Amino acid sequence: DLGWDLQTQGMVLSSFFVGYMLLQIVGGRLADRYGGKVVLGAGVLLWSLFTILTPPAAFLGIGILILARIAMGMGEAVTFPSIYSLYSRWLPLNERSRAVGFANSGIPLGTVFALVVTPIIVESLGWEWAFYSFGAVGALWYLLWRVSVTAAPAEHPTVTEAELSLIQSESSTSAAGEALPLREILSHAPVWAIITAHFCNNWSLYVLLSWLPTFVNKGLGVDYASVGWVTMFPHISAFVFLNVAGTVTDRLISNGMDVGKVRKLMQTIGFGSITIALTVVGYVETAWMAITIMCVGNALGAFVTGGFVVNHMDIAPKHAGTLMGITNTAGTIPGIIGVYVSGMILEATGSWVLVFQTAAGVTLFGLIVFLLFASSKRIWD
């Protein structure tokens, strides 16, 4: 409606990630210190507010819209650091991958919901109401969060002594660790293995989230009203296999397999599959062939849940929120660079093959670094 070209669209999409990057580490430190419940709740309220304010900002101009998107990103920035702070206090070792996989499977489920519902809202009420509706959902979520969640197991009104004893025997408990200097954290190779893997994982993730609907619509000729239905299937496969991957990972650990070997095996399955899928998907000529490839890639790619995704809690259980803030800061850079660069590639060459194969190369690099330098050994208590 506003007549933006692909490069401008890429700039608007990527501006969110500027704000998302700004508060990652701060959010992690606050969550580790004061608990993930309050920090995550405040973040959801902030991003819901600026979701609602997006349409008026767009009509006021590109500059105002970009500022609103940055503010929305700042609200979302505390999400994963806060959640990881909660994970580290609530989850024993042999339950982590299942719990993280189950919780993270809400991401593709939410994406499927948005892909299906957004075109309906846009065509019946106008595009503005997509933002108003989703912002309102965030506010409703916050009310449920306030009354049903505690930051630590010992604070929960229905926890039993047996359950609390089990959790505390293998988690970081509610005690906050002394804040670690960033220089100390960044001096360890396993940290850089997670940082690199997170960066490379998010390059392909953000490129697909931002451009797959456009690829299906413009590149493969699927009409806009059907795009949501077509592109939802890779996310459904991710939803299912995030839970499968978490279960498989925890079962291997419970059966006595070395944790470090499990992490690298899961990472190989995940990143290897994503690399292959991205390498070939740009060559296909039908929407259903492209979606089938991405379904298989997403299904096997979900196995990174048992790899770098939970590795933070292996090496720094009491500082998992801070460490997630650091690695997710690096993981946000592809949202700025990767999404924008993809728009520039399309503007200059029109080549979807080049967009996807660039992402495949980045993913393969991340796999190599993780296999060389990752570790499951605890570095900090």
PDB file of C-alpha atoms in Angstrom, residues 21 36 38 48-49 52 57 71 88 97 107 144 154 175 182 201 214 244 261 298 301-302 312 338 352 371 373:
ATOM      1  CA  MET A  21      20.292  -6.625  19.815  1.00  0.00           C
ATOM      2  CA  GLY A  36      13.099 -14.266  34.596  1.00  0.00           C
ATOM      3  CA  VAL A  38       9.438 -10.006  35.968  1.00  0.00           C
ATOM      4  CA  SER A  48       2.931  -5.557  22.528  1.00  0.00           C
ATOM      5  CA  LEU A  49       2.592  -1.786  22.907  1.00  0.00           C
ATOM      6  CA  ILE A  52      -0.063  -1.805  18.318  1.00  0.00           C
ATOM      7  CA  ALA A  57       4.058   4.953  12.846  1.00  0.00           C
ATOM      8  CA  ALA A  71      11.500  -0.155  20.308  1.00  0.00           C
ATOM      9  CA  SER A  88      18.487 -23.007  34.596  1.00  0.00           C
ATOM     10  CA  SER A  97      16.332 -30.725  25.851  1.00  0.00           C
ATOM     11  CA  ILE A 107       7.666 -20.513  18.019  1.00  0.00           C
ATOM     12  CA  LEU A 144      -1.968 -15.135  32.681  1.00  0.00           C
ATOM     13  CA  ALA A 154      10.830 -22.842  45.816  1.00  0.00           C
ATOM     14  CA  ALA A 175      20.651 -18.244  44.093  1.00  0.00           C
ATOM     15  CA  LEU A 182      32.348 -10.021  29.698  1.00  0.00           C
ATOM     16  CA  ASN A 201      21.555 -20.728  12.860  1.00  0.00           C
ATOM     17  CA  THR A 214       7.951 -13.593  -0.746  1.00  0.00           C
ATOM     18  CA  VAL A 244      11.083 -35.366  18.945  1.00  0.00           C
ATOM     19  CA  LYS A 261      29.124 -36.220  22.128  1.00  0.00           C
ATOM     20  CA  ASN A 298      13.199 -27.922   9.297  1.00  0.00           C
ATOM     21  CA  GLY A 301      17.180 -28.962  11.629  1.00  0.00           C
ATOM     22  CA  ALA A 302      15.191 -29.086  14.879  1.00  0.00           C
ATOM     23  CA  HIS A 312      24.530 -22.596  27.592  1.00  0.00           C
ATOM     24  CA  GLY A 338      21.254 -11.294   6.503  1.00  0.00           C
ATOM     25  CA  TRP A 352      16.750 -16.750  -5.035  1.00  0.00           C
ATOM     26  CA  LEU A 371      32.395 -29.510  16.137  1.00  0.00           C
ATOM     27  CA  PHE A 373      35.420 -26.069  19.824  1.00  0.00           C
TER      28      PHE A 373
END
